[in-house]
């Protein structure tokens, strides 16, 4: 069973396309007319105006794809069912950290397309997020087991690496999306949309949420993190990489 068949229920409700990330993703694709979107999920960052084919292993995620989304093939990144050079570009948005053999998956991106566009994140910066440091430190072990953006960029031989900061009112519920809206993490639906929390022991998450709720009620969280409240965006480590093979 694909991982997201278990943790992806209701995913589309919390993970919605944010145009402030879609625009740089589209720009990174350059003049590519045909795009393979690997690990597409519900299709949040499929570029408009291109011929897109999606690859997604999870039946649950495929079920949640919106009407009009690109045609989807159920397959895994490590064994893409396409001939070499089939597409102008291969796109992978926040998916590489889920691939069991991520290096093989990246090699497959290079095999099927001469241009690779990958959005990943710096795991060390994720682990420096206040939610991990102060409330659910158990997440750190999971993040340390995942490939970091620098490793991915090195394996691809990326020609550019662009930081994508997270706006304070970000609409795509990635794990650090609510860095300035801490009360959001008390919502179980928000937590289910974050794989880092969905894959952490429920007892650890509940213990952290109990502590967070208490700190919000007492005002301690706001006192400890007052510097965040005036920031329009924050660098959580997300990096958009472009490589050409």
PDB file of C-alpha atoms in Angstrom:
ATOM      1  CA  UNK A   1       0.000   0.000   0.000  1.00  0.00           C
ATOM      2  CA  UNK A   2       1.290   3.482  -0.882  1.00  0.00           C
ATOM      3  CA  UNK A   3       2.022   5.631   2.193  1.00  0.00           C
ATOM      4  CA  UNK A   4      -0.556   8.249   1.250  1.00  0.00           C
ATOM      5  CA  UNK A   5      -3.303   5.635   1.017  1.00  0.00           C
ATOM      6  CA  UNK A   6      -2.977   5.660   4.816  1.00  0.00           C
ATOM      7  CA  UNK A   7      -2.168   9.272   5.663  1.00  0.00           C
ATOM      8  CA  UNK A   8      -3.675  11.098   2.691  1.00  0.00           C
ATOM      9  CA  UNK A   9      -7.364  11.021   3.609  1.00  0.00           C
ATOM     10  CA  UNK A  10      -8.702  14.577   3.466  1.00  0.00           C
ATOM     11  CA  UNK A  11      -5.364  15.815   2.098  1.00  0.00           C
ATOM     12  CA  UNK A  12      -6.895  18.047  -0.595  1.00  0.00           C
ATOM     13  CA  UNK A  13      -8.808  20.039   2.039  1.00  0.00           C
ATOM     14  CA  UNK A  14      -5.616  21.296   3.667  1.00  0.00           C
ATOM     15  CA  UNK A  15      -3.219  21.368   0.733  1.00  0.00           C
ATOM     16  CA  UNK A  16      -4.358  24.015  -1.746  1.00  0.00           C
ATOM     17  CA  UNK A  17      -2.317  25.635  -4.488  1.00  0.00           C
ATOM     18  CA  UNK A  18      -0.722  28.920  -3.491  1.00  0.00           C
ATOM     19  CA  UNK A  19      -0.056  31.126  -6.539  1.00  0.00           C
ATOM     20  CA  UNK A  20       3.037  32.584  -4.842  1.00  0.00           C
ATOM     21  CA  UNK A  21       4.692  29.192  -5.252  1.00  0.00           C
ATOM     22  CA  UNK A  22       3.012  28.167  -8.488  1.00  0.00           C
ATOM     23  CA  UNK A  23       4.471  31.176 -10.348  1.00  0.00           C
ATOM     24  CA  UNK A  24       8.163  30.315  -9.690  1.00  0.00           C
ATOM     25  CA  UNK A  25       7.491  26.642 -10.405  1.00  0.00           C
ATOM     26  CA  UNK A  26       6.037  27.560 -13.795  1.00  0.00           C
ATOM     27  CA  UNK A  27       8.945  29.933 -14.468  1.00  0.00           C
ATOM     28  CA  UNK A  28      11.430  27.174 -13.637  1.00  0.00           C
ATOM     29  CA  UNK A  29       9.913  24.938 -16.322  1.00  0.00           C
ATOM     30  CA  UNK A  30      11.053  27.446 -18.929  1.00  0.00           C
ATOM     31  CA  UNK A  31       9.836  26.722 -22.448  1.00  0.00           C
ATOM     32  CA  UNK A  32       8.956  23.096 -21.729  1.00  0.00           C
ATOM     33  CA  UNK A  33       5.759  22.173 -23.526  1.00  0.00           C
ATOM     34  CA  UNK A  34       5.407  18.671 -22.106  1.00  0.00           C
ATOM     35  CA  UNK A  35       5.820  18.032 -18.375  1.00  0.00           C
ATOM     36  CA  UNK A  36       5.824  14.864 -16.307  1.00  0.00           C
ATOM     37  CA  UNK A  37       4.646  15.681 -12.776  1.00  0.00           C
ATOM     38  CA  UNK A  38       6.106  12.923 -10.593  1.00  0.00           C
ATOM     39  CA  UNK A  39       4.555  12.337  -7.181  1.00  0.00           C
ATOM     40  CA  UNK A  40       1.825  14.710  -8.259  1.00  0.00           C
ATOM     41  CA  UNK A  41      -0.562  13.952  -5.406  1.00  0.00           C
ATOM     42  CA  UNK A  42      -3.770  15.877  -5.948  1.00  0.00           C
ATOM     43  CA  UNK A  43      -2.150  18.003  -8.668  1.00  0.00           C
ATOM     44  CA  UNK A  44      -1.649  21.217  -6.711  1.00  0.00           C
ATOM     45  CA  UNK A  45       1.278  22.474  -8.776  1.00  0.00           C
ATOM     46  CA  UNK A  46       0.523  21.130 -12.232  1.00  0.00           C
ATOM     47  CA  UNK A  47       1.431  23.989 -14.597  1.00  0.00           C
ATOM     48  CA  UNK A  48      -1.400  25.436 -16.685  1.00  0.00           C
ATOM     49  CA  UNK A  49      -0.994  25.731 -20.438  1.00  0.00           C
ATOM     50  CA  UNK A  50       1.347  22.735 -20.784  1.00  0.00           C
ATOM     51  CA  UNK A  51       0.803  19.121 -21.786  1.00  0.00           C
ATOM     52  CA  UNK A  52       1.042  17.472 -18.382  1.00  0.00           C
ATOM     53  CA  UNK A  53       1.030  13.814 -17.427  1.00  0.00           C
ATOM     54  CA  UNK A  54       1.002  12.982 -13.722  1.00  0.00           C
ATOM     55  CA  UNK A  55       2.567  10.034 -11.896  1.00  0.00           C
ATOM     56  CA  UNK A  56       1.190   9.121  -8.474  1.00  0.00           C
ATOM     57  CA  UNK A  57       1.399   5.795  -6.557  1.00  0.00           C
ATOM     58  CA  UNK A  58      -1.461   6.439  -4.101  1.00  0.00           C
ATOM     59  CA  UNK A  59      -5.017   5.531  -5.062  1.00  0.00           C
ATOM     60  CA  UNK A  60      -6.290   7.784  -2.277  1.00  0.00           C
ATOM     61  CA  UNK A  61      -4.451  10.788  -3.674  1.00  0.00           C
ATOM     62  CA  UNK A  62      -5.629  10.026  -7.193  1.00  0.00           C
ATOM     63  CA  UNK A  63      -9.198   9.873  -5.908  1.00  0.00           C
ATOM     64  CA  UNK A  64      -8.867  13.438  -4.586  1.00  0.00           C
ATOM     65  CA  UNK A  65      -7.591  14.960  -7.829  1.00  0.00           C
ATOM     66  CA  UNK A  66      -9.714  17.867  -8.962  1.00  0.00           C
ATOM     67  CA  UNK A  67     -11.882  17.725 -12.105  1.00  0.00           C
ATOM     68  CA  UNK A  68      -9.816  18.750 -15.096  1.00  0.00           C
ATOM     69  CA  UNK A  69      -6.503  17.658 -13.546  1.00  0.00           C
ATOM     70  CA  UNK A  70      -3.903  16.117 -15.810  1.00  0.00           C
ATOM     71  CA  UNK A  71      -4.211  12.441 -16.771  1.00  0.00           C
ATOM     72  CA  UNK A  72      -2.506  10.311 -14.156  1.00  0.00           C
ATOM     73  CA  UNK A  73      -0.542   7.073 -14.275  1.00  0.00           C
ATOM     74  CA  UNK A  74      -0.259   4.996 -11.117  1.00  0.00           C
ATOM     75  CA  UNK A  75       3.466   4.338 -10.785  1.00  0.00           C
ATOM     76  CA  UNK A  76       6.495   5.146  -8.629  1.00  0.00           C
ATOM     77  CA  UNK A  77       9.337   7.576  -9.276  1.00  0.00           C
ATOM     78  CA  UNK A  78      11.961   4.841  -9.235  1.00  0.00           C
ATOM     79  CA  UNK A  79      10.388   3.056 -12.230  1.00  0.00           C
ATOM     80  CA  UNK A  80       8.737   5.585 -14.533  1.00  0.00           C
ATOM     81  CA  UNK A  81       6.825   3.824 -17.326  1.00  0.00           C
ATOM     82  CA  UNK A  82       8.039   6.105 -20.107  1.00  0.00           C
ATOM     83  CA  UNK A  83      10.789   5.963 -22.711  1.00  0.00           C
ATOM     84  CA  UNK A  84      13.886   8.107 -22.417  1.00  0.00           C
ATOM     85  CA  UNK A  85      13.354  11.724 -23.402  1.00  0.00           C
ATOM     86  CA  UNK A  86       9.561  11.454 -23.592  1.00  0.00           C
ATOM     87  CA  UNK A  87       9.004  14.835 -21.909  1.00  0.00           C
ATOM     88  CA  UNK A  88      10.592  18.274 -22.107  1.00  0.00           C
ATOM     89  CA  UNK A  89      10.689  18.583 -18.317  1.00  0.00           C
ATOM     90  CA  UNK A  90      10.141  16.457 -15.230  1.00  0.00           C
ATOM     91  CA  UNK A  91       8.634  18.117 -12.155  1.00  0.00           C
ATOM     92  CA  UNK A  92       8.721  16.847  -8.570  1.00  0.00           C
ATOM     93  CA  UNK A  93       7.101  19.041  -5.903  1.00  0.00           C
ATOM     94  CA  UNK A  94       7.632  18.103  -2.235  1.00  0.00           C
ATOM     95  CA  UNK A  95       7.766  14.406  -3.009  1.00  0.00           C
ATOM     96  CA  UNK A  96      11.413  13.289  -3.149  1.00  0.00           C
ATOM     97  CA  UNK A  97      11.576  12.843   0.634  1.00  0.00           C
ATOM     98  CA  UNK A  98       8.900  10.139   0.322  1.00  0.00           C
ATOM     99  CA  UNK A  99      10.771   8.041  -2.257  1.00  0.00           C
ATOM    100  CA  UNK A 100      12.347   4.859  -0.813  1.00  0.00           C
ATOM    101  CA  UNK A 101      15.261   5.137  -3.268  1.00  0.00           C
ATOM    102  CA  UNK A 102      15.407   8.874  -3.942  1.00  0.00           C
ATOM    103  CA  UNK A 103      18.625   8.768  -5.949  1.00  0.00           C
ATOM    104  CA  UNK A 104      17.173   6.223  -8.345  1.00  0.00           C
ATOM    105  CA  UNK A 105      14.037   8.362  -8.612  1.00  0.00           C
ATOM    106  CA  UNK A 106      16.083  11.438  -9.527  1.00  0.00           C
ATOM    107  CA  UNK A 107      17.964   9.388 -12.106  1.00  0.00           C
ATOM    108  CA  UNK A 108      14.611   8.471 -13.601  1.00  0.00           C
ATOM    109  CA  UNK A 109      13.660  12.153 -13.854  1.00  0.00           C
ATOM    110  CA  UNK A 110      16.856  12.726 -15.828  1.00  0.00           C
ATOM    111  CA  UNK A 111      16.165   9.724 -18.044  1.00  0.00           C
ATOM    112  CA  UNK A 112      12.684  10.810 -19.158  1.00  0.00           C
ATOM    113  CA  UNK A 113      13.322  14.563 -19.531  1.00  0.00           C
ATOM    114  CA  UNK A 114      16.314  16.815 -20.256  1.00  0.00           C
ATOM    115  CA  UNK A 115      15.132  19.404 -17.697  1.00  0.00           C
ATOM    116  CA  UNK A 116      14.362  18.616 -14.060  1.00  0.00           C
ATOM    117  CA  UNK A 117      12.540  20.946 -11.666  1.00  0.00           C
ATOM    118  CA  UNK A 118      12.412  19.805  -8.041  1.00  0.00           C
ATOM    119  CA  UNK A 119      10.985  21.501  -4.959  1.00  0.00           C
ATOM    120  CA  UNK A 120      12.412  20.077  -1.748  1.00  0.00           C
ATOM    121  CA  UNK A 121      13.544  21.418   1.623  1.00  0.00           C
ATOM    122  CA  UNK A 122      16.478  21.728   3.984  1.00  0.00           C
ATOM    123  CA  UNK A 123      15.746  19.184   6.703  1.00  0.00           C
ATOM    124  CA  UNK A 124      17.948  20.995   9.245  1.00  0.00           C
ATOM    125  CA  UNK A 125      15.907  24.182   8.858  1.00  0.00           C
ATOM    126  CA  UNK A 126      12.701  22.176   9.222  1.00  0.00           C
ATOM    127  CA  UNK A 127      14.063  20.757  12.457  1.00  0.00           C
ATOM    128  CA  UNK A 128      14.762  24.283  13.684  1.00  0.00           C
ATOM    129  CA  UNK A 129      11.053  25.110  13.355  1.00  0.00           C
ATOM    130  CA  UNK A 130       9.611  26.052  16.741  1.00  0.00           C
ATOM    131  CA  UNK A 131       6.965  23.322  16.517  1.00  0.00           C
ATOM    132  CA  UNK A 132       9.700  20.692  16.351  1.00  0.00           C
ATOM    133  CA  UNK A 133      12.130  22.303  18.809  1.00  0.00           C
ATOM    134  CA  UNK A 134       9.607  23.024  21.532  1.00  0.00           C
ATOM    135  CA  UNK A 135       6.608  20.763  21.086  1.00  0.00           C
ATOM    136  CA  UNK A 136       7.130  17.661  18.933  1.00  0.00           C
ATOM    137  CA  UNK A 137      10.887  16.956  18.926  1.00  0.00           C
ATOM    138  CA  UNK A 138      10.150  13.404  17.757  1.00  0.00           C
ATOM    139  CA  UNK A 139       9.661  14.827  14.256  1.00  0.00           C
ATOM    140  CA  UNK A 140      13.401  15.498  14.065  1.00  0.00           C
ATOM    141  CA  UNK A 141      14.314  11.823  13.722  1.00  0.00           C
ATOM    142  CA  UNK A 142      11.987  11.456  10.753  1.00  0.00           C
ATOM    143  CA  UNK A 143      13.405  14.553   9.075  1.00  0.00           C
ATOM    144  CA  UNK A 144      16.981  13.372   9.601  1.00  0.00           C
ATOM    145  CA  UNK A 145      16.105  10.192   7.702  1.00  0.00           C
ATOM    146  CA  UNK A 146      14.980  12.181   4.657  1.00  0.00           C
ATOM    147  CA  UNK A 147      17.166  13.638   1.891  1.00  0.00           C
ATOM    148  CA  UNK A 148      17.862  17.338   2.319  1.00  0.00           C
ATOM    149  CA  UNK A 149      17.670  19.922  -0.457  1.00  0.00           C
ATOM    150  CA  UNK A 150      21.455  20.238  -0.743  1.00  0.00           C
ATOM    151  CA  UNK A 151      21.844  16.475  -1.263  1.00  0.00           C
ATOM    152  CA  UNK A 152      19.149  16.503  -3.934  1.00  0.00           C
ATOM    153  CA  UNK A 153      20.680  19.505  -5.696  1.00  0.00           C
ATOM    154  CA  UNK A 154      24.095  17.836  -5.653  1.00  0.00           C
ATOM    155  CA  UNK A 155      22.794  14.572  -7.098  1.00  0.00           C
ATOM    156  CA  UNK A 156      20.943  16.400  -9.859  1.00  0.00           C
ATOM    157  CA  UNK A 157      23.799  18.767 -10.574  1.00  0.00           C
ATOM    158  CA  UNK A 158      21.374  21.667 -10.203  1.00  0.00           C
ATOM    159  CA  UNK A 159      22.244  24.845 -12.078  1.00  0.00           C
ATOM    160  CA  UNK A 160      20.047  27.020  -9.838  1.00  0.00           C
ATOM    161  CA  UNK A 161      18.605  26.784  -6.338  1.00  0.00           C
ATOM    162  CA  UNK A 162      15.933  29.335  -5.433  1.00  0.00           C
ATOM    163  CA  UNK A 163      14.685  29.792  -1.853  1.00  0.00           C
ATOM    164  CA  UNK A 164      10.889  29.827  -1.592  1.00  0.00           C
ATOM    165  CA  UNK A 165       9.935  31.531   1.683  1.00  0.00           C
ATOM    166  CA  UNK A 166       6.592  30.731   3.303  1.00  0.00           C
ATOM    167  CA  UNK A 167       4.206  33.730   3.454  1.00  0.00           C
ATOM    168  CA  UNK A 168       2.450  34.169   6.783  1.00  0.00           C
ATOM    169  CA  UNK A 169      -0.950  33.528   5.150  1.00  0.00           C
ATOM    170  CA  UNK A 170       0.170  30.613   2.984  1.00  0.00           C
ATOM    171  CA  UNK A 171      -2.758  28.553   1.648  1.00  0.00           C
ATOM    172  CA  UNK A 172      -0.871  25.301   1.063  1.00  0.00           C
ATOM    173  CA  UNK A 173      -0.771  23.538   4.416  1.00  0.00           C
ATOM    174  CA  UNK A 174       2.811  22.268   4.309  1.00  0.00           C
ATOM    175  CA  UNK A 175       4.268  21.383   7.691  1.00  0.00           C
ATOM    176  CA  UNK A 176       5.618  24.878   8.575  1.00  0.00           C
ATOM    177  CA  UNK A 177       2.797  26.764   6.783  1.00  0.00           C
ATOM    178  CA  UNK A 178       1.304  28.018  10.056  1.00  0.00           C
ATOM    179  CA  UNK A 179       4.551  29.331  11.528  1.00  0.00           C
ATOM    180  CA  UNK A 180       2.769  32.618  12.463  1.00  0.00           C
ATOM    181  CA  UNK A 181      -0.624  31.011  13.171  1.00  0.00           C
ATOM    182  CA  UNK A 182       0.191  28.476  15.893  1.00  0.00           C
ATOM    183  CA  UNK A 183      -3.420  27.810  16.848  1.00  0.00           C
ATOM    184  CA  UNK A 184      -3.909  26.121  13.484  1.00  0.00           C
ATOM    185  CA  UNK A 185      -1.880  23.110  14.636  1.00  0.00           C
ATOM    186  CA  UNK A 186      -4.493  22.336  17.276  1.00  0.00           C
ATOM    187  CA  UNK A 187      -6.823  21.329  14.420  1.00  0.00           C
ATOM    188  CA  UNK A 188      -6.522  17.578  13.670  1.00  0.00           C
ATOM    189  CA  UNK A 189      -7.347  18.227   9.999  1.00  0.00           C
ATOM    190  CA  UNK A 190      -4.375  20.574   9.715  1.00  0.00           C
ATOM    191  CA  UNK A 191      -2.096  17.982  11.293  1.00  0.00           C
ATOM    192  CA  UNK A 192      -3.338  15.231   8.973  1.00  0.00           C
ATOM    193  CA  UNK A 193      -2.254  17.330   5.969  1.00  0.00           C
ATOM    194  CA  UNK A 194       1.353  17.418   7.278  1.00  0.00           C
ATOM    195  CA  UNK A 195       3.182  14.161   6.613  1.00  0.00           C
ATOM    196  CA  UNK A 196       5.771  14.937   9.295  1.00  0.00           C
ATOM    197  CA  UNK A 197       3.041  14.963  11.942  1.00  0.00           C
ATOM    198  CA  UNK A 198       0.949  12.220  10.344  1.00  0.00           C
ATOM    199  CA  UNK A 199       3.980   9.889  10.473  1.00  0.00           C
ATOM    200  CA  UNK A 200       4.971  10.725  14.046  1.00  0.00           C
ATOM    201  CA  UNK A 201       3.654   8.703  16.984  1.00  0.00           C
ATOM    202  CA  UNK A 202       0.169  10.013  17.895  1.00  0.00           C
ATOM    203  CA  UNK A 203       1.070  10.047  21.580  1.00  0.00           C
ATOM    204  CA  UNK A 204       4.015  12.367  20.911  1.00  0.00           C
ATOM    205  CA  UNK A 205       1.900  14.685  18.769  1.00  0.00           C
ATOM    206  CA  UNK A 206      -0.902  14.817  21.336  1.00  0.00           C
ATOM    207  CA  UNK A 207       1.564  15.575  24.121  1.00  0.00           C
ATOM    208  CA  UNK A 208       3.004  18.415  22.050  1.00  0.00           C
ATOM    209  CA  UNK A 209      -0.426  19.817  21.217  1.00  0.00           C
ATOM    210  CA  UNK A 210      -1.420  19.789  24.882  1.00  0.00           C
ATOM    211  CA  UNK A 211       1.691  21.837  25.676  1.00  0.00           C
ATOM    212  CA  UNK A 212       1.067  24.201  22.753  1.00  0.00           C
ATOM    213  CA  UNK A 213      -2.550  24.766  23.797  1.00  0.00           C
ATOM    214  CA  UNK A 214      -1.426  25.636  27.300  1.00  0.00           C
ATOM    215  CA  UNK A 215       1.232  28.051  26.015  1.00  0.00           C
ATOM    216  CA  UNK A 216      -1.290  29.777  23.745  1.00  0.00           C
ATOM    217  CA  UNK A 217      -3.792  30.165  26.570  1.00  0.00           C
ATOM    218  CA  UNK A 218      -1.164  31.555  28.942  1.00  0.00           C
ATOM    219  CA  UNK A 219       0.331  33.890  26.332  1.00  0.00           C
ATOM    220  CA  UNK A 220       3.728  32.228  26.618  1.00  0.00           C
ATOM    221  CA  UNK A 221       3.936  31.295  22.934  1.00  0.00           C
ATOM    222  CA  UNK A 222       3.327  34.881  21.812  1.00  0.00           C
ATOM    223  CA  UNK A 223       5.840  36.211  24.315  1.00  0.00           C
ATOM    224  CA  UNK A 224       8.504  33.731  23.261  1.00  0.00           C
ATOM    225  CA  UNK A 225       7.924  34.266  19.524  1.00  0.00           C
ATOM    226  CA  UNK A 226       7.031  37.938  19.324  1.00  0.00           C
ATOM    227  CA  UNK A 227       9.650  38.481  16.609  1.00  0.00           C
ATOM    228  CA  UNK A 228       7.692  36.253  14.211  1.00  0.00           C
ATOM    229  CA  UNK A 229       4.464  38.224  14.460  1.00  0.00           C
ATOM    230  CA  UNK A 230       5.723  41.131  12.347  1.00  0.00           C
ATOM    231  CA  UNK A 231       7.293  39.023   9.595  1.00  0.00           C
ATOM    232  CA  UNK A 232       5.446  38.788   6.248  1.00  0.00           C
ATOM    233  CA  UNK A 233       7.300  35.592   5.314  1.00  0.00           C
ATOM    234  CA  UNK A 234       9.769  33.117   6.793  1.00  0.00           C
ATOM    235  CA  UNK A 235      12.435  30.849   5.332  1.00  0.00           C
ATOM    236  CA  UNK A 236      11.547  27.310   6.361  1.00  0.00           C
ATOM    237  CA  UNK A 237      14.149  25.816   4.013  1.00  0.00           C
ATOM    238  CA  UNK A 238      12.116  25.209   0.860  1.00  0.00           C
ATOM    239  CA  UNK A 239      14.309  25.229  -2.256  1.00  0.00           C
ATOM    240  CA  UNK A 240      13.317  25.154  -5.932  1.00  0.00           C
ATOM    241  CA  UNK A 241      16.018  23.466  -8.005  1.00  0.00           C
ATOM    242  CA  UNK A 242      16.526  23.368 -11.745  1.00  0.00           C
ATOM    243  CA  UNK A 243      18.881  21.004 -13.546  1.00  0.00           C
ATOM    244  CA  UNK A 244      19.484  20.147 -17.184  1.00  0.00           C
ATOM    245  CA  UNK A 245      20.941  16.856 -18.354  1.00  0.00           C
TER     246      UNK A 245
END
